[in-house]
Amino acid sequence: MALIVQKYGGTSVGSVERIEHVAEKIAAFGAQGHKVVVVVSAMSGETNRLMELATAIQPQPDCRELDVLLSTGEQVTIALLAMALKKQGVAARSFTGGQVCIRTDAAHNKARIVSINQQRVSEALDADEVVVVAGFQGIDEHGNITTLGRGGSDTTAVALAAALKADECQIYTDVDGVYTTDPRIEPKARRLDRITFEEMLEMASLGSKVLQIRAVEFAGKYNVPLRVLSSFEDVAVEQTGTLISYEGESMEQALISGIAFNKDEAKLTVQGVPDHPGVAHQILGPVGAANIEVDMIIQNVGADGSTDFTFTVHRNDFQRAQTVLEQVTKDLGAREVSADDKIVKISLVGVGMRSHAGIASQMFEILANEGINIRMISTSEIKISVVVDEKYLELGVRALHSGFGLEQSIEVSQ
Ligand code: ASP
Ligand code: MG
């Protein structure tokens, strides 16, 4: 018998029929003798609908009242799911975040969980009930309702699993696991059986939007094994999904686990910057002061006393960054600013890279063979990223996917 926390996202509970399907899955799971805590999101579209109501009154809604409003979405689903479970003869009880004492800080709309008092959950579990908890919400120390940021139900589930020392936290969603890359770009993408927390963080932050990044960080910190599964599979189908955990000793390490990409970046270059101490700070200082986050940075070797300085920002900040740089260019006596928002970042991710040299050159060769020009490169221990022209996204991802043999399963050597 195991204690499992299951989380069902908005599409999984998007209609009464789907809620009843979820109840069937939970009932089947409970029938195997497991204790189950279920965390649910609002029905799909509901959080957006509530947001629209708020912004129709206040374009910048009052953040405390917004949390009171948004948290109602999840309160609807917990009640409906508990009813659906009871209809199937399964003892169940629903709780809001506040009722199970999910204490957060007071940062409305993006609160962080501080503590969970698991007593009420444990009591209900001891009474053999399925515990249904509203995701995405908590209360601050004064009892105000808070929410955890979009997609926050994942974090609720992981936090509950950590507090209860659950055996596993299962995230049921509309895909059946984490893939080597986005199957819409490369139809030969393969579902991974396992991936490490570190790799998943790189994949998630690079645009594979399967899980909320904070939830993965949280799971890594508290060592909660996370499993991503499809909620649409038939109850009878045995699924394994993708397990996200630490590198186990017996875990055969693939060199490359996946290819992530990010279409949300833009590139800016200050050309002809005088090459003397302090210029990097003089350029990025004002950018940071404007609250613009910088991702990759390159400074060329100086020649003739001047150099070029290139970096990437989120596309939403592109215009603002350009304005800041026009001023910086004047102040520094640099030549000019050039800007390009028709770029993408493609990244190879894999913990196996740590112990293998030559991955980068293999990557560059594959891209060169396709005639893809690399504009920027950055590396870390478990990732190599390149910036290329937007039109090469599909070609680049597919070439790397087949070049590194990602469509084949790795052979497990005993
Ligand atoms: N309902 C919230 C949202 O749409 C939280 C969640 O689904 O995890 O962001
Ligand atoms: Mg979600």
Short mmCIF file of C-alpha atoms and ligand atoms in Angstrom, two decimals:
data_model
loop_
_atom_site.label_atom_id
_atom_site.label_comp_id
_atom_site.label_asym_id
_atom_site.label_seq_id
_atom_site.Cartn_x
_atom_site.Cartn_y
_atom_site.Cartn_z
CA MET A 1 0.00 0.00 0.00
CA ALA A 2 1.29 3.40 -0.91
CA LEU A 3 0.34 6.99 -0.20
CA ILE A 4 -0.05 8.79 -3.50
CA VAL A 5 -0.83 12.42 -4.24
CA GLN A 6 -2.54 12.82 -7.62
CA LYS A 7 -3.08 16.12 -9.39
CA TYR A 8 -5.59 16.61 -12.19
CA GLY A 9 -5.26 19.73 -14.35
CA GLY A 10 -7.96 21.93 -15.85
CA THR A 11 -8.62 19.95 -19.04
CA SER A 12 -8.80 16.72 -17.03
CA VAL A 13 -11.69 18.14 -15.01
CA GLY A 14 -13.05 20.34 -17.81
CA SER A 15 -16.60 18.93 -17.79
CA VAL A 16 -18.92 16.87 -15.61
CA GLU A 17 -18.17 13.81 -17.76
CA ARG A 18 -14.44 14.28 -17.30
CA ILE A 19 -14.81 14.75 -13.57
CA GLU A 20 -16.71 11.45 -13.44
CA HIS A 21 -13.95 9.79 -15.47
CA VAL A 22 -11.36 11.12 -13.00
CA ALA A 23 -13.46 9.77 -10.13
CA GLU A 24 -13.41 6.34 -11.80
CA LYS A 25 -9.63 6.45 -12.08
CA ILE A 26 -9.28 7.41 -8.42
CA ALA A 27 -11.73 4.69 -7.37
CA ALA A 28 -9.75 2.07 -9.31
CA PHE A 29 -6.57 3.27 -7.69
CA GLY A 30 -8.07 3.22 -4.20
CA ALA A 31 -9.39 -0.29 -4.86
CA GLN A 32 -5.76 -1.45 -5.17
CA GLY A 33 -5.39 -0.52 -1.49
CA HIS A 34 -3.59 2.82 -1.93
CA LYS A 35 -4.33 5.93 0.08
CA VAL A 36 -5.02 8.85 -2.23
CA VAL A 37 -4.88 12.61 -1.87
CA VAL A 38 -6.18 14.42 -4.94
CA VAL A 39 -5.37 18.00 -5.91
CA VAL A 40 -7.44 19.62 -8.65
CA SER A 41 -7.26 22.72 -10.82
CA ALA A 42 -10.22 24.83 -11.86
CA MET A 43 -12.22 23.52 -14.84
CA SER A 44 -10.40 24.51 -18.05
CA GLY A 45 -10.99 28.12 -19.03
CA GLU A 46 -12.45 29.02 -15.65
CA THR A 47 -9.45 30.91 -14.27
CA ASN A 48 -9.29 32.94 -17.50
CA ARG A 49 -13.01 33.63 -17.31
CA LEU A 50 -12.67 34.92 -13.75
CA MET A 51 -9.66 37.04 -14.78
CA GLU A 52 -11.78 38.66 -17.51
CA LEU A 53 -14.55 39.49 -15.06
CA ALA A 54 -12.04 41.17 -12.79
CA THR A 55 -10.29 43.16 -15.51
CA ALA A 56 -13.66 44.33 -16.87
CA ILE A 57 -14.05 46.23 -13.58
CA GLN A 58 -10.43 47.07 -12.80
CA PRO A 59 -7.82 46.77 -15.59
CA GLN A 60 -5.25 46.18 -12.81
CA PRO A 61 -7.39 44.19 -10.35
CA ASP A 62 -6.89 44.66 -6.63
CA CYS A 63 -4.56 41.79 -5.83
CA ARG A 64 -6.22 40.67 -2.59
CA GLU A 65 -9.70 40.56 -4.12
CA LEU A 66 -8.36 38.86 -7.24
CA ASP A 67 -7.20 35.96 -5.08
CA VAL A 68 -10.60 35.73 -3.41
CA LEU A 69 -12.13 35.53 -6.89
CA LEU A 70 -9.65 33.17 -8.61
CA SER A 71 -9.65 30.67 -5.76
CA THR A 72 -13.34 29.97 -6.37
CA GLY A 73 -12.49 28.05 -9.57
CA GLU A 74 -10.78 25.27 -7.64
CA GLN A 75 -13.48 25.28 -4.97
CA VAL A 76 -16.01 24.29 -7.62
CA THR A 77 -13.97 21.30 -8.79
CA ILE A 78 -13.19 19.89 -5.34
CA ALA A 79 -16.89 19.78 -4.49
CA LEU A 80 -17.90 18.23 -7.83
CA LEU A 81 -15.14 15.63 -7.66
CA ALA A 82 -16.02 14.67 -4.08
CA MET A 83 -19.65 14.25 -5.20
CA ALA A 84 -18.60 12.10 -8.16
CA LEU A 85 -16.52 9.90 -5.86
CA LYS A 86 -19.36 9.49 -3.38
CA LYS A 87 -21.70 8.59 -6.23
CA GLN A 88 -19.34 5.69 -6.95
CA GLY A 89 -19.42 4.59 -3.35
CA VAL A 90 -15.97 6.00 -2.50
CA ALA A 91 -15.72 7.89 0.79
CA ALA A 92 -14.29 11.31 0.03
CA ARG A 93 -14.01 14.77 1.52
CA SER A 94 -13.11 18.08 -0.10
CA PHE A 95 -10.98 20.81 1.45
CA THR A 96 -9.99 24.32 0.39
CA GLY A 97 -6.33 25.34 0.76
CA GLY A 98 -7.18 27.25 3.93
CA GLN A 99 -8.98 24.28 5.45
CA VAL A 100 -5.88 22.12 5.22
CA CYS A 101 -3.75 25.02 6.46
CA ILE A 102 -1.65 25.60 3.37
CA ARG A 103 0.12 28.65 4.79
CA THR A 104 1.74 30.99 2.30
CA ASP A 105 3.51 34.33 2.42
CA ALA A 106 1.38 37.42 1.72
CA ALA A 107 2.47 37.91 -1.91
CA HIS A 108 -0.97 37.88 -3.51
CA ASN A 109 -1.25 36.31 -6.99
CA LYS A 110 2.20 34.70 -6.68
CA ALA A 111 2.38 33.48 -3.10
CA ARG A 112 4.87 30.88 -1.93
CA ILE A 113 3.96 28.02 0.39
CA VAL A 114 5.55 28.41 3.82
CA SER A 115 4.11 25.42 5.67
CA ILE A 116 1.38 22.82 5.60
CA ASN A 117 -0.30 21.40 8.67
CA GLN A 118 -1.12 17.92 7.47
CA GLN A 119 -3.25 16.97 10.47
CA ARG A 120 -6.65 17.30 8.79
CA VAL A 121 -5.48 15.42 5.75
CA SER A 122 -4.03 12.66 7.89
CA GLU A 123 -7.26 12.38 9.90
CA ALA A 124 -9.33 11.99 6.75
CA LEU A 125 -6.87 9.44 5.32
CA ASP A 126 -7.03 7.49 8.59
CA ALA A 127 -10.80 7.44 8.20
CA ASP A 128 -10.23 5.80 4.78
CA GLU A 129 -11.43 8.78 2.84
CA VAL A 130 -10.07 10.09 -0.42
CA VAL A 131 -8.92 13.63 0.35
CA VAL A 132 -9.69 16.19 -2.37
CA VAL A 133 -7.77 19.46 -2.02
CA ALA A 134 -8.15 22.68 -4.00
CA GLY A 135 -4.92 23.45 -5.87
CA PHE A 136 -3.36 26.88 -6.46
CA GLN A 137 -4.50 28.43 -3.17
CA GLY A 138 -3.54 28.97 0.44
CA ILE A 139 -3.92 31.50 3.25
CA ASP A 140 -1.43 33.97 4.66
CA GLU A 141 -0.77 34.40 8.38
CA HIS A 142 -3.78 36.69 8.73
CA GLY A 143 -6.13 34.25 7.05
CA ASN A 144 -6.30 36.13 3.73
CA ILE A 145 -6.81 33.89 0.70
CA THR A 146 -3.74 33.77 -1.57
CA THR A 147 -3.00 32.10 -4.92
CA LEU A 148 0.27 30.62 -6.12
CA GLY A 149 0.53 31.92 -9.69
CA ARG A 150 -0.79 30.39 -12.91
CA GLY A 151 -0.34 26.64 -13.04
CA GLY A 152 0.12 26.65 -9.26
CA SER A 153 -1.86 23.48 -8.59
CA ASP A 154 1.23 21.47 -9.53
CA THR A 155 3.04 23.15 -6.66
CA THR A 156 0.19 22.44 -4.24
CA ALA A 157 0.38 18.76 -5.15
CA VAL A 158 4.15 18.56 -4.71
CA ALA A 159 4.03 20.49 -1.43
CA LEU A 160 1.35 18.16 -0.07
CA ALA A 161 3.32 15.12 -1.20
CA ALA A 162 6.42 16.49 0.57
CA ALA A 163 4.52 17.32 3.77
CA LEU A 164 2.81 13.91 3.86
CA LYS A 165 6.00 12.07 2.80
CA ALA A 166 3.97 10.50 0.01
CA ASP A 167 5.52 7.72 -2.04
CA GLU A 168 4.88 9.54 -5.30
CA CYS A 169 3.25 12.65 -6.70
CA GLN A 170 1.40 11.91 -9.92
CA ILE A 171 0.53 14.77 -12.26
CA TYR A 172 -2.32 13.79 -14.59
CA THR A 173 -2.55 16.01 -17.61
CA ASP A 174 -3.47 15.98 -21.30
CA VAL A 175 -0.18 14.41 -22.41
CA ASP A 176 1.07 10.99 -21.33
CA GLY A 177 4.52 12.09 -20.23
CA VAL A 178 7.57 14.17 -21.00
CA TYR A 179 8.85 13.81 -24.57
CA THR A 180 12.31 14.07 -26.09
CA THR A 181 11.00 17.20 -27.80
CA ASP A 182 7.68 18.76 -28.77
CA PRO A 183 5.86 16.15 -30.93
CA ARG A 184 4.22 18.98 -32.88
CA ILE A 185 7.66 19.90 -34.20
CA GLU A 186 9.11 16.38 -34.45
CA PRO A 187 6.48 13.65 -34.80
CA LYS A 188 9.15 11.04 -34.01
CA ALA A 189 9.56 12.45 -30.50
CA ARG A 190 9.58 9.66 -27.94
CA ARG A 191 8.16 9.56 -24.44
CA LEU A 192 10.88 9.37 -21.82
CA ASP A 193 10.48 6.73 -19.10
CA ARG A 194 12.66 8.73 -16.73
CA ILE A 195 14.29 12.11 -16.52
CA THR A 196 16.16 13.82 -13.70
CA PHE A 197 14.90 16.91 -11.85
CA GLU A 198 17.80 18.92 -13.27
CA GLU A 199 17.01 17.93 -16.84
CA MET A 200 13.32 18.57 -16.34
CA LEU A 201 14.07 22.07 -15.03
CA GLU A 202 16.08 22.79 -18.15
CA MET A 203 13.36 21.35 -20.36
CA ALA A 204 10.60 23.23 -18.54
CA SER A 205 12.34 26.59 -18.46
CA LEU A 206 13.26 26.20 -22.11
CA GLY A 207 9.66 25.93 -23.12
CA SER A 208 8.42 22.37 -22.62
CA LYS A 209 5.41 23.50 -20.69
CA VAL A 210 4.38 20.24 -19.09
CA LEU A 211 4.86 21.23 -15.47
CA GLN A 212 5.08 24.45 -13.52
CA ILE A 213 8.81 25.14 -13.02
CA ARG A 214 8.35 25.93 -9.36
CA ALA A 215 6.75 22.56 -8.78
CA VAL A 216 9.75 20.78 -10.27
CA GLU A 217 12.14 22.84 -8.13
CA PHE A 218 10.09 22.04 -5.06
CA ALA A 219 9.99 18.32 -5.89
CA GLY A 220 13.77 18.30 -6.36
CA LYS A 221 14.37 20.13 -3.11
CA TYR A 222 12.25 17.70 -1.09
CA ASN A 223 13.08 14.68 -3.22
CA VAL A 224 9.46 13.91 -4.13
CA PRO A 225 9.33 11.50 -7.09
CA LEU A 226 7.06 13.09 -9.69
CA ARG A 227 5.27 11.17 -12.39
CA VAL A 228 3.53 12.73 -15.41
CA LEU A 229 0.62 10.70 -16.79
CA SER A 230 -2.38 11.15 -19.07
CA SER A 231 -5.76 11.55 -17.44
CA PHE A 232 -7.54 10.58 -20.65
CA GLU A 233 -6.40 6.96 -20.75
CA ASP A 234 -8.96 4.32 -20.04
CA VAL A 235 -9.08 3.21 -16.40
CA ALA A 236 -7.96 -0.28 -17.43
CA VAL A 237 -4.81 0.89 -19.23
CA GLU A 238 -1.64 0.43 -17.17
CA GLN A 239 0.41 3.56 -17.76
CA THR A 240 3.91 4.36 -16.59
CA GLY A 241 4.18 7.92 -17.88
CA THR A 242 7.47 9.70 -17.18
CA LEU A 243 9.11 9.52 -13.77
CA ILE A 244 11.07 12.60 -12.71
CA SER A 245 13.53 11.82 -9.92
CA TYR A 246 17.20 11.90 -8.95
CA GLU A 247 19.65 9.88 -10.97
CA GLY A 248 19.33 6.38 -9.61
CA GLU A 249 22.42 4.17 -9.62
CA SER A 250 20.77 1.63 -11.85
CA MET A 251 19.54 4.33 -14.18
CA GLU A 252 21.08 3.92 -17.59
CA GLN A 253 22.13 7.39 -18.54
CA ALA A 254 21.20 8.60 -21.96
CA LEU A 255 23.69 11.08 -23.32
CA ILE A 256 20.99 13.48 -24.40
CA SER A 257 17.54 13.37 -22.84
CA GLY A 258 15.82 15.93 -24.95
CA ILE A 259 15.77 18.99 -27.13
CA ALA A 260 14.04 22.07 -25.82
CA PHE A 261 13.42 25.31 -27.63
CA ASN A 262 12.27 28.79 -26.84
CA LYS A 263 10.51 31.04 -29.33
CA ASP A 264 10.08 33.91 -26.89
CA GLU A 265 13.49 35.51 -27.12
CA ALA A 266 14.94 38.45 -29.03
CA LYS A 267 18.53 39.48 -29.59
CA LEU A 268 20.13 42.92 -29.21
CA THR A 269 23.63 44.04 -30.10
CA VAL A 270 25.43 47.24 -29.19
CA GLN A 271 28.06 47.67 -31.87
CA GLY A 272 31.32 49.54 -31.58
CA VAL A 273 31.42 49.76 -27.81
CA PRO A 274 34.64 51.33 -26.48
CA ASP A 275 36.58 48.42 -25.01
CA HIS A 276 37.45 49.43 -21.45
CA PRO A 277 36.63 48.21 -17.94
CA GLY A 278 33.03 48.72 -16.86
CA VAL A 279 31.25 48.67 -20.23
CA ALA A 280 29.38 45.43 -19.55
CA HIS A 281 28.03 47.00 -16.40
CA GLN A 282 27.25 50.27 -18.16
CA ILE A 283 25.19 48.38 -20.74
CA LEU A 284 23.44 45.83 -18.54
CA GLY A 285 23.02 48.11 -15.51
CA PRO A 286 20.29 50.25 -17.14
CA VAL A 287 18.70 47.11 -18.65
CA GLY A 288 18.45 45.53 -15.20
CA ALA A 289 17.22 48.80 -13.71
CA ALA A 290 14.37 48.72 -16.26
CA ASN A 291 13.47 45.30 -14.83
CA ILE A 292 14.36 43.48 -18.03
CA GLU A 293 15.76 40.00 -17.57
CA VAL A 294 18.74 39.04 -19.69
CA ASP A 295 19.39 35.46 -20.79
CA MET A 296 22.44 34.80 -22.99
CA ILE A 297 25.29 37.30 -23.13
CA ILE A 298 28.24 37.50 -25.52
CA GLN A 299 31.01 40.04 -25.69
CA ASN A 300 33.39 39.80 -28.61
CA VAL A 301 37.13 40.09 -28.35
CA GLY A 302 38.01 43.73 -28.72
CA ALA A 303 39.67 44.95 -31.91
CA ASP A 304 40.90 48.48 -32.54
CA GLY A 305 39.79 49.50 -29.07
CA SER A 306 36.14 48.61 -29.61
CA THR A 307 33.95 45.56 -29.32
CA ASP A 308 30.39 44.28 -29.89
CA PHE A 309 28.12 43.31 -27.04
CA THR A 310 25.16 40.99 -27.69
CA PHE A 311 22.47 39.59 -25.39
CA THR A 312 18.97 38.14 -25.49
CA VAL A 313 15.80 39.18 -23.65
CA HIS A 314 12.19 38.02 -23.60
CA ARG A 315 10.30 39.22 -26.69
CA ASN A 316 7.83 41.07 -24.47
CA ASP A 317 10.72 43.27 -23.32
CA PHE A 318 12.21 43.73 -26.80
CA GLN A 319 10.91 47.25 -27.51
CA ARG A 320 11.73 48.51 -24.05
CA ALA A 321 15.23 47.04 -24.19
CA GLN A 322 15.80 48.79 -27.53
CA THR A 323 14.80 52.14 -26.05
CA VAL A 324 17.13 51.64 -23.09
CA LEU A 325 20.00 50.71 -25.42
CA GLU A 326 19.55 53.75 -27.67
CA GLN A 327 20.28 55.90 -24.64
CA VAL A 328 23.17 53.67 -23.49
CA THR A 329 24.70 53.88 -26.98
CA LYS A 330 24.68 57.66 -26.80
CA ASP A 331 26.09 57.73 -23.27
CA LEU A 332 28.89 55.30 -24.14
CA GLY A 333 29.73 56.74 -27.51
CA ALA A 334 29.08 53.33 -29.08
CA ARG A 335 28.31 53.06 -32.82
CA GLU A 336 24.78 51.68 -33.01
CA VAL A 337 22.22 49.16 -31.78
CA SER A 338 21.05 46.30 -33.95
CA ALA A 339 18.08 44.20 -32.92
CA ASP A 340 16.50 40.97 -34.12
CA ASP A 341 13.38 39.29 -32.81
CA LYS A 342 13.20 36.61 -35.50
CA ILE A 343 15.36 34.17 -33.57
CA VAL A 344 14.87 30.99 -31.55
CA LYS A 345 16.95 29.20 -28.97
CA ILE A 346 17.40 25.45 -29.34
CA SER A 347 18.96 23.47 -26.50
CA LEU A 348 20.29 19.97 -26.05
CA VAL A 349 19.71 18.76 -22.50
CA GLY A 350 21.24 15.73 -20.79
CA VAL A 351 23.06 14.87 -17.57
CA GLY A 352 25.10 12.40 -19.62
CA MET A 353 26.96 15.39 -21.11
CA ARG A 354 28.86 15.82 -17.86
CA SER A 355 30.98 12.81 -18.58
CA HIS A 356 31.19 13.06 -22.36
CA ALA A 357 33.29 15.44 -24.39
CA GLY A 358 32.49 16.30 -27.96
CA ILE A 359 28.74 16.74 -27.73
CA ALA A 360 29.00 20.42 -28.62
CA SER A 361 31.06 19.85 -31.75
CA GLN A 362 28.69 17.07 -32.81
CA MET A 363 25.78 19.47 -32.37
CA PHE A 364 27.48 22.18 -34.42
CA GLU A 365 28.32 19.71 -37.17
CA ILE A 366 24.72 18.55 -37.44
CA LEU A 367 23.52 22.14 -37.73
CA ALA A 368 26.26 23.00 -40.25
CA ASN A 369 25.25 20.06 -42.43
CA GLU A 370 21.79 21.59 -42.67
CA GLY A 371 23.24 24.99 -43.54
CA ILE A 372 21.98 26.50 -40.29
CA ASN A 373 23.99 29.48 -39.12
CA ILE A 374 24.55 29.67 -35.37
CA ARG A 375 24.23 33.20 -34.00
CA MET A 376 25.00 32.62 -30.33
CA ILE A 377 26.12 29.70 -28.16
CA SER A 378 25.97 29.11 -24.45
CA THR A 379 26.73 26.03 -22.41
CA SER A 380 26.26 24.71 -18.91
CA GLU A 381 27.10 21.37 -17.36
CA ILE A 382 24.03 19.64 -18.71
CA LYS A 383 22.94 21.84 -21.61
CA ILE A 384 24.14 23.43 -24.83
CA SER A 385 22.02 26.20 -26.31
CA VAL A 386 22.29 27.87 -29.69
CA VAL A 387 20.44 30.86 -31.08
CA VAL A 388 19.49 30.48 -34.74
CA ASP A 389 17.14 32.22 -37.16
CA GLU A 390 13.49 31.50 -36.42
CA LYS A 391 12.93 29.88 -39.83
CA TYR A 392 15.30 27.05 -38.85
CA LEU A 393 13.38 25.93 -35.76
CA GLU A 394 11.78 22.80 -37.25
CA LEU A 395 14.78 21.86 -39.34
CA GLY A 396 17.21 22.33 -36.45
CA VAL A 397 15.15 20.39 -33.91
CA ARG A 398 14.53 17.51 -36.32
CA ALA A 399 18.14 17.30 -37.46
CA LEU A 400 19.39 17.20 -33.87
CA HIS A 401 16.69 14.72 -32.84
CA SER A 402 17.73 12.25 -35.48
CA GLY A 403 21.45 13.15 -35.30
CA PHE A 404 21.54 12.18 -31.64
CA GLY A 405 19.34 9.12 -32.20
CA LEU A 406 16.59 10.29 -29.87
CA GLU A 407 13.84 8.34 -31.57
CA GLN A 408 15.38 5.06 -30.46
CA SER A 409 15.04 3.70 -26.97
CA ILE A 410 18.28 3.31 -25.10
CA GLU A 411 19.38 -0.25 -24.51
CA VAL A 412 19.69 -0.96 -20.83
CA SER A 413 22.94 -2.81 -20.23
CA GLN A 414 22.85 -5.01 -17.15
N1 ASP B 1 -6.39 27.29 -12.18
C1 ASP B 1 -5.09 27.85 -12.09
C2 ASP B 1 -4.60 28.26 -13.47
O1 ASP B 1 -5.27 28.11 -14.44
C3 ASP B 1 -4.10 26.96 -11.43
C4 ASP B 1 -3.81 25.66 -12.15
O2 ASP B 1 -4.50 25.27 -13.07
O3 ASP B 1 -2.84 25.00 -11.78
O4 ASP B 1 -3.50 28.75 -13.59
MG MG B 2 -2.30 23.61 -15.45
#
